[in-house]
PDB file of C-alpha atoms in Angstrom:
ATOM      1  CA  MET A   1      75.903  58.135 125.467  1.00 69.00           C
ATOM      2  CA  PRO A   2      78.375  58.708 122.014  1.00 84.00           C
ATOM      3  CA  ARG A   3      76.282  58.086 118.862  1.00 95.00           C
ATOM      4  CA  LEU A   4      77.736  55.449 116.185  1.00 98.00           C
ATOM      5  CA  PRO A   5      78.863  57.060 113.793  1.00 98.00           C
ATOM      6  CA  VAL A   6      77.542  55.036 110.073  1.00 98.00           C
ATOM      7  CA  VAL A   7      76.514  55.713 106.205  1.00 98.00           C
ATOM      8  CA  VAL A   8      73.641  54.278 104.531  1.00 98.00           C
ATOM      9  CA  LEU A   9      73.968  52.874 101.382  1.00 98.00           C
ATOM     10  CA  ILE A  10      70.896  52.645  99.252  1.00 98.00           C
ATOM     11  CA  SER A  11      69.218  51.915  94.861  1.00 98.00           C
ATOM     12  CA  GLY A  12      65.694  52.789  95.079  1.00 96.00           C
ATOM     13  CA  GLY A  13      62.739  54.747  97.763  1.00 97.00           C
ATOM     14  CA  GLY A  14      64.515  54.244 101.299  1.00 97.00           C
ATOM     15  CA  THR A  15      61.778  53.030 103.526  1.00 98.00           C
ATOM     16  CA  ASN A  16      64.018  51.682 105.778  1.00 98.00           C
ATOM     17  CA  LEU A  17      65.973  53.729 105.529  1.00 98.00           C
ATOM     18  CA  GLN A  18      64.265  55.731 106.859  1.00 98.00           C
ATOM     19  CA  ALA A  19      62.690  54.197 109.407  1.00 98.00           C
ATOM     20  CA  ILE A  20      66.200  54.317 110.629  1.00 98.00           C
ATOM     21  CA  ILE A  21      65.971  58.372 110.289  1.00 98.00           C
ATOM     22  CA  ASP A  22      62.919  58.219 112.790  1.00 98.00           C
ATOM     23  CA  ALA A  23      64.757  56.352 115.081  1.00 98.00           C
ATOM     24  CA  ALA A  24      68.050  58.223 115.173  1.00 97.00           C
ATOM     25  CA  GLN A  25      65.656  61.432 115.371  1.00 96.00           C
ATOM     26  CA  LYS A  26      63.983  59.719 119.078  1.00 96.00           C
ATOM     27  CA  ASP A  27      66.276  57.735 120.391  1.00 95.00           C
ATOM     28  CA  LEU A  28      68.748  55.700 118.265  1.00 97.00           C
ATOM     29  CA  PRO A  29      72.375  56.457 118.918  1.00 98.00           C
ATOM     30  CA  VAL A  30      73.501  56.845 116.021  1.00 98.00           C
ATOM     31  CA  GLU A  31      74.366  59.627 112.950  1.00 98.00           C
ATOM     32  CA  ILE A  32      73.699  59.203 109.937  1.00 98.00           C
ATOM     33  CA  LYS A  33      77.287  60.259 108.447  1.00 98.00           C
ATOM     34  CA  ALA A  34      75.676  60.448 105.011  1.00 98.00           C
ATOM     35  CA  VAL A  35      73.685  58.492 102.288  1.00 98.00           C
ATOM     36  CA  ILE A  36      74.822  57.271  99.997  1.00 98.00           C
ATOM     37  CA  SER A  37      73.248  55.522  96.210  1.00 98.00           C
ATOM     38  CA  ASN A  38      74.626  54.289  93.093  1.00 98.00           C
ATOM     39  CA  LYS A  39      71.676  55.352  91.164  1.00 97.00           C
ATOM     40  CA  PRO A  40      71.160  59.716  91.435  1.00 95.00           C
ATOM     41  CA  GLY A  41      67.628  59.163  90.958  1.00 93.00           C
ATOM     42  CA  ALA A  42      67.075  56.914  94.106  1.00 97.00           C
ATOM     43  CA  TYR A  43      63.879  58.952  95.620  1.00 98.00           C
ATOM     44  CA  GLY A  44      65.892  57.240  99.411  1.00 98.00           C
ATOM     45  CA  LEU A  45      68.650  60.507  99.020  1.00 98.00           C
ATOM     46  CA  GLU A  46      65.629  62.559  99.109  1.00 98.00           C
ATOM     47  CA  ARG A  47      65.064  61.317 102.320  1.00 98.00           C
ATOM     48  CA  ALA A  48      68.441  61.963 103.803  1.00 98.00           C
ATOM     49  CA  ARG A  49      68.277  66.155 102.148  1.00 98.00           C
ATOM     50  CA  LYS A  50      64.877  66.402 104.240  1.00 98.00           C
ATOM     51  CA  ALA A  51      66.644  64.904 107.188  1.00 98.00           C
ATOM     52  CA  GLY A  52      69.567  67.912 106.644  1.00 98.00           C
ATOM     53  CA  ILE A  53      72.024  64.418 106.199  1.00 98.00           C
ATOM     54  CA  ALA A  54      74.973  64.477 103.556  1.00 98.00           C
ATOM     55  CA  VAL A  55      73.964  62.649 100.139  1.00 98.00           C
ATOM     56  CA  ALA A  56      76.425  61.076  96.995  1.00 97.00           C
ATOM     57  CA  THR A  57      75.898  59.461  94.148  1.00 97.00           C
ATOM     58  CA  LEU A  58      78.589  56.948  92.479  1.00 97.00           C
ATOM     59  CA  ASP A  59      76.845  56.022  89.710  1.00 97.00           C
ATOM     60  CA  HIS A  60      77.935  52.582  89.181  1.00 96.00           C
ATOM     61  CA  ARG A  61      77.960  52.789  85.268  1.00 96.00           C
ATOM     62  CA  GLN A  62      80.395  55.323  85.331  1.00 96.00           C
ATOM     63  CA  PHE A  63      83.058  52.344  85.818  1.00 97.00           C
ATOM     64  CA  PRO A  64      84.216  49.595  83.850  1.00 97.00           C
ATOM     65  CA  ASP A  65      83.911  47.307  85.919  1.00 97.00           C
ATOM     66  CA  ARG A  66      83.164  46.058  89.767  1.00 96.00           C
ATOM     67  CA  GLU A  67      86.283  46.305  91.546  1.00 97.00           C
ATOM     68  CA  SER A  68      86.741  49.686  90.298  1.00 98.00           C
ATOM     69  CA  PHE A  69      83.585  51.258  91.349  1.00 98.00           C
ATOM     70  CA  ASP A  70      83.613  49.474  94.789  1.00 98.00           C
ATOM     71  CA  GLN A  71      87.350  50.760  95.010  1.00 98.00           C
ATOM     72  CA  ALA A  72      85.122  54.357  94.684  1.00 98.00           C
ATOM     73  CA  LEU A  73      82.690  53.753  97.066  1.00 98.00           C
ATOM     74  CA  ALA A  74      85.216  52.545  99.867  1.00 98.00           C
ATOM     75  CA  GLU A  75      87.039  55.410  99.508  1.00 98.00           C
ATOM     76  CA  ARG A  76      83.533  57.716  99.327  1.00 98.00           C
ATOM     77  CA  ILE A  77      82.321  55.988 102.713  1.00 98.00           C
ATOM     78  CA  ASP A  78      85.459  56.464 104.757  1.00 98.00           C
ATOM     79  CA  GLY A  79      86.125  59.902 104.019  1.00 98.00           C
ATOM     80  CA  TYR A  80      83.223  59.927 106.515  1.00 98.00           C
ATOM     81  CA  GLN A  81      84.241  57.391 108.296  1.00 98.00           C
ATOM     82  CA  PRO A  82      81.484  55.348 110.044  1.00 98.00           C
ATOM     83  CA  ARG A  83      82.022  52.953 112.301  1.00 98.00           C
ATOM     84  CA  LEU A  84      78.534  50.827 111.001  1.00 98.00           C
ATOM     85  CA  VAL A  85      77.517  50.954 106.765  1.00 98.00           C
ATOM     86  CA  LEU A  86      74.287  50.000 106.508  1.00 98.00           C
ATOM     87  CA  LEU A  87      73.100  48.277 103.033  1.00 98.00           C
ATOM     88  CA  ALA A  88      69.217  49.522 102.735  1.00 98.00           C
ATOM     89  CA  GLY A  89      67.878  48.081  99.488  1.00 96.00           C
ATOM     90  CA  PHE A  90      71.288  48.867  97.966  1.00 97.00           C
ATOM     91  CA  MET A  91      70.818  46.930  94.916  1.00 95.00           C
ATOM     92  CA  ARG A  92      74.881  45.770  93.680  1.00 95.00           C
ATOM     93  CA  ILE A  93      76.549  42.535  94.725  1.00 94.00           C
ATOM     94  CA  LEU A  94      79.737  43.745  96.282  1.00 97.00           C
ATOM     95  CA  THR A  95      83.725  42.343  95.853  1.00 97.00           C
ATOM     96  CA  PRO A  96      85.550  40.663  97.980  1.00 97.00           C
ATOM     97  CA  GLY A  97      87.487  42.676  98.591  1.00 97.00           C
ATOM     98  CA  PHE A  98      84.982  45.627  99.723  1.00 98.00           C
ATOM     99  CA  VAL A  99      83.119  42.921 101.963  1.00 97.00           C
ATOM    100  CA  ARG A 100      86.475  42.597 103.764  1.00 97.00           C
ATOM    101  CA  ARG A 101      87.333  45.634 104.163  1.00 98.00           C
ATOM    102  CA  TYR A 102      84.050  46.242 106.291  1.00 98.00           C
ATOM    103  CA  HIS A 103      83.979  43.121 108.029  1.00 97.00           C
ATOM    104  CA  GLY A 104      82.216  42.489 111.459  1.00 98.00           C
ATOM    105  CA  ARG A 105      80.962  46.901 110.230  1.00 98.00           C
ATOM    106  CA  MET A 106      78.760  46.391 107.850  1.00 98.00           C
ATOM    107  CA  LEU A 107      74.933  45.014 107.789  1.00 98.00           C
ATOM    108  CA  ASN A 108      71.983  44.416 105.333  1.00 98.00           C
ATOM    109  CA  ILE A 109      68.519  43.590 105.412  1.00 98.00           C
ATOM    110  CA  HIS A 110      66.595  40.526 103.286  1.00 98.00           C
ATOM    111  CA  PRO A 111      63.620  40.516 102.054  1.00 98.00           C
ATOM    112  CA  SER A 112      62.548  36.447 103.684  1.00 98.00           C
ATOM    113  CA  LEU A 113      63.959  33.842 105.694  1.00 98.00           C
ATOM    114  CA  LEU A 114      67.396  33.204 105.655  1.00 98.00           C
ATOM    115  CA  PRO A 115      68.783  30.749 103.873  1.00 97.00           C
ATOM    116  CA  ASP A 116      65.228  30.711 101.973  1.00 97.00           C
ATOM    117  CA  PHE A 117      65.193  32.617  98.868  1.00 98.00           C
ATOM    118  CA  GLN A 118      68.675  34.138  98.394  1.00 97.00           C
ATOM    119  CA  GLY A 119      68.289  36.975  95.227  1.00 95.00           C
ATOM    120  CA  LEU A 120      65.760  38.829  94.330  1.00 95.00           C
ATOM    121  CA  HIS A 121      62.402  38.205  93.844  1.00 97.00           C
ATOM    122  CA  THR A 122      61.292  36.830  97.289  1.00 98.00           C
ATOM    123  CA  HIS A 123      58.655  37.638  97.753  1.00 98.00           C
ATOM    124  CA  GLN A 124      57.275  35.770  94.443  1.00 98.00           C
ATOM    125  CA  ARG A 125      59.542  32.836  94.722  1.00 98.00           C
ATOM    126  CA  ALA A 126      57.685  32.132  98.041  1.00 98.00           C
ATOM    127  CA  LEU A 127      54.294  32.708  97.092  1.00 98.00           C
ATOM    128  CA  ASP A 128      55.520  30.318  94.488  1.00 98.00           C
ATOM    129  CA  ALA A 129      57.068  27.614  97.113  1.00 98.00           C
ATOM    130  CA  GLU A 130      53.798  27.660  98.617  1.00 97.00           C
ATOM    131  CA  VAL A 131      55.159  28.222 102.218  1.00 98.00           C
ATOM    132  CA  GLU A 132      53.183  28.553 105.384  1.00 97.00           C
ATOM    133  CA  GLU A 133      55.610  31.933 106.723  1.00 98.00           C
ATOM    134  CA  HIS A 134      57.843  34.541 104.991  1.00 98.00           C
ATOM    135  CA  GLY A 135      59.501  37.613 106.637  1.00 98.00           C
ATOM    136  CA  ALA A 136      63.018  39.175 106.379  1.00 98.00           C
ATOM    137  CA  SER A 137      66.281  38.547 108.174  1.00 98.00           C
ATOM    138  CA  ILE A 138      69.117  41.327 109.181  1.00 98.00           C
ATOM    139  CA  HIS A 139      72.866  39.938 108.773  1.00 98.00           C
ATOM    140  CA  PHE A 140      76.339  40.550 109.106  1.00 98.00           C
ATOM    141  CA  VAL A 141      77.722  40.941 105.161  1.00 98.00           C
ATOM    142  CA  THR A 142      80.239  38.515 104.388  1.00 96.00           C
ATOM    143  CA  GLU A 143      81.373  37.018 100.683  1.00 94.00           C
ATOM    144  CA  GLU A 144      78.856  35.157 100.026  1.00 93.00           C
ATOM    145  CA  LEU A 145      75.633  36.834  98.548  1.00 90.00           C
ATOM    146  CA  ASP A 146      72.795  36.868 100.674  1.00 93.00           C
ATOM    147  CA  GLY A 147      74.712  34.075 103.151  1.00 95.00           C
ATOM    148  CA  GLY A 148      75.913  36.214 106.216  1.00 97.00           C
ATOM    149  CA  PRO A 149      75.296  35.148 109.358  1.00 98.00           C
ATOM    150  CA  VAL A 150      71.479  36.020 111.065  1.00 98.00           C
ATOM    151  CA  ILE A 151      71.190  38.379 112.971  1.00 98.00           C
ATOM    152  CA  ILE A 152      67.560  38.801 114.033  1.00 98.00           C
ATOM    153  CA  GLN A 153      64.308  37.768 111.512  1.00 98.00           C
ATOM    154  CA  ALA A 154      60.787  38.899 111.584  1.00 98.00           C
ATOM    155  CA  ARG A 155      57.450  36.322 110.806  1.00 98.00           C
ATOM    156  CA  VAL A 156      54.448  36.584 108.691  1.00 98.00           C
ATOM    157  CA  PRO A 157      51.646  34.180 107.475  1.00 97.00           C
ATOM    158  CA  VAL A 158      51.479  34.337 104.321  1.00 98.00           C
ATOM    159  CA  LEU A 159      47.600  33.994 103.250  1.00 97.00           C
ATOM    160  CA  SER A 160      45.632  32.392 100.683  1.00 95.00           C
ATOM    161  CA  GLY A 161      44.953  36.250  98.746  1.00 95.00           C
ATOM    162  CA  ASP A 162      48.438  37.052  98.938  1.00 97.00           C
ATOM    163  CA  ASN A 163      50.138  38.579  95.557  1.00 98.00           C
ATOM    164  CA  ALA A 164      53.923  39.380  95.165  1.00 98.00           C
ATOM    165  CA  GLN A 165      52.399  43.114  96.612  1.00 98.00           C
ATOM    166  CA  THR A 166      50.420  42.296  99.407  1.00 98.00           C
ATOM    167  CA  LEU A 167      52.374  40.007 100.490  1.00 98.00           C
ATOM    168  CA  ALA A 168      55.475  42.345 100.236  1.00 98.00           C
ATOM    169  CA  ALA A 169      53.850  45.133 102.404  1.00 98.00           C
ATOM    170  CA  ARG A 170      53.824  42.957 105.138  1.00 97.00           C
ATOM    171  CA  VAL A 171      57.339  42.165 104.982  1.00 98.00           C
ATOM    172  CA  LEU A 172      58.377  45.404 104.596  1.00 97.00           C
ATOM    173  CA  GLU A 173      56.424  46.420 108.401  1.00 97.00           C
ATOM    174  CA  LYS A 174      58.769  43.759 110.226  1.00 98.00           C
ATOM    175  CA  GLU A 175      61.627  45.252 108.303  1.00 98.00           C
ATOM    176  CA  HIS A 176      60.818  49.096 109.504  1.00 98.00           C
ATOM    177  CA  ILE A 177      61.219  47.168 113.280  1.00 98.00           C
ATOM    178  CA  ILE A 178      64.341  44.975 113.246  1.00 98.00           C
ATOM    179  CA  TYR A 179      66.227  47.037 111.304  1.00 98.00           C
ATOM    180  CA  PRO A 180      66.692  49.775 114.031  1.00 98.00           C
ATOM    181  CA  LEU A 181      66.935  47.278 116.719  1.00 98.00           C
ATOM    182  CA  ALA A 182      70.164  45.475 114.734  1.00 98.00           C
ATOM    183  CA  VAL A 183      71.332  48.726 114.699  1.00 98.00           C
ATOM    184  CA  ARG A 184      70.709  49.832 118.212  1.00 98.00           C
ATOM    185  CA  TRP A 185      72.570  46.513 119.823  1.00 98.00           C
ATOM    186  CA  PHE A 186      75.210  47.162 117.265  1.00 98.00           C
ATOM    187  CA  ALA A 187      75.084  50.849 118.624  1.00 98.00           C
ATOM    188  CA  GLN A 188      75.184  50.033 122.065  1.00 97.00           C
ATOM    189  CA  GLY A 189      77.900  47.255 121.889  1.00 97.00           C
ATOM    190  CA  ARG A 190      75.852  44.260 122.661  1.00 97.00           C
ATOM    191  CA  LEU A 191      76.153  43.275 118.766  1.00 98.00           C
ATOM    192  CA  SER A 192      79.261  41.833 117.528  1.00 98.00           C
ATOM    193  CA  LEU A 193      80.872  39.460 114.404  1.00 98.00           C
ATOM    194  CA  ASN A 194      83.775  36.897 116.447  1.00 97.00           C
ATOM    195  CA  ASP A 195      86.853  35.808 114.525  1.00 94.00           C
ATOM    196  CA  ARG A 196      84.308  32.899 113.355  1.00 96.00           C
ATOM    197  CA  ASP A 197      81.406  34.362 111.981  1.00 96.00           C
ATOM    198  CA  GLN A 198      79.148  34.118 114.310  1.00 98.00           C
ATOM    199  CA  VAL A 199      76.819  36.679 115.830  1.00 98.00           C
ATOM    200  CA  VAL A 200      78.079  37.622 119.537  1.00 98.00           C
ATOM    201  CA  LEU A 201      74.746  39.310 121.551  1.00 98.00           C
ATOM    202  CA  ASP A 202      74.231  40.303 124.740  1.00 97.00           C
ATOM    203  CA  GLY A 203      78.395  38.572 125.338  1.00 98.00           C
ATOM    204  CA  LYS A 204      76.562  34.846 124.009  1.00 98.00           C
ATOM    205  CA  ILE A 205      77.542  33.477 120.471  1.00 98.00           C
ATOM    206  CA  ARG A 206      73.959  32.749 118.916  1.00 97.00           C
ATOM    207  CA  SER A 207      73.548  29.495 116.548  1.00 95.00           C
ATOM    208  CA  THR A 208      70.301  30.557 115.370  1.00 97.00           C
ATOM    209  CA  PRO A 209      68.396  34.074 114.743  1.00 98.00           C
ATOM    210  CA  VAL A 210      66.903  36.053 117.421  1.00 98.00           C
ATOM    211  CA  GLN A 211      62.854  35.816 116.353  1.00 98.00           C
ATOM    212  CA  LEU A 212      61.067  39.327 116.620  1.00 97.00           C
ATOM    213  CA  GLU A 213      58.595  37.945 118.446  1.00 92.00           C
ATOM    214  CA  GLN A 214      60.979  36.800 121.459  1.00 89.00           C
ATOM    215  CA  VAL A 215      62.192  40.528 122.076  1.00 90.00           C
ATOM    216  CA  ALA A 216      60.289  43.182 123.978  1.00 72.00           C
ATOM    217  CA  ILE A 217      59.725  46.274 122.051  1.00 64.00           C
ATOM    218  CA  ASP A 218      59.516  50.263 124.537  1.00 54.00           C
TER     219      ASP A 218
END
């Protein structure tokens, strides 16, 4: 199967990037053309270098406004001609024009069971809300922050002794499973977003997200 060209955007340590790199080095049919960060010191850039992947830094602080940064970022992305853009801990709110440019071919991972706990500090907010389950979601990116159609989720129990750090660690393990899985579906042509912003998987519209426990993992 031809490898799908992808670009990954990061802002930090890049553990989900590493999960995708690891999967691509096995049997995930993608070619990571570049990793781009808005933070020059992001450790994820080093992960990419170690894997022989091109890296680029575009410091958002060097731009006068969000629109000019997003325009420069889009031009940099398009230089690699990706068919899929992955947000992997990219801590920027994207402008509507940028999102529309990659409509249907940009995915994001969010550390909550969307639509619960959109935005930041999801683990502490889950604890404060005293929910019994927490988790992570992969979704198509739309103009609503963390509001795009959800593809797949993974759930973890919230334990009585949890703090934000222990809960985050347990969720992260699931993130590293579901992100490569969603990317695999897209690369295989099994996953798409229709013109009504509905998730289509294996030719069927999903009214609810796939749950990890429903999926057979090799």
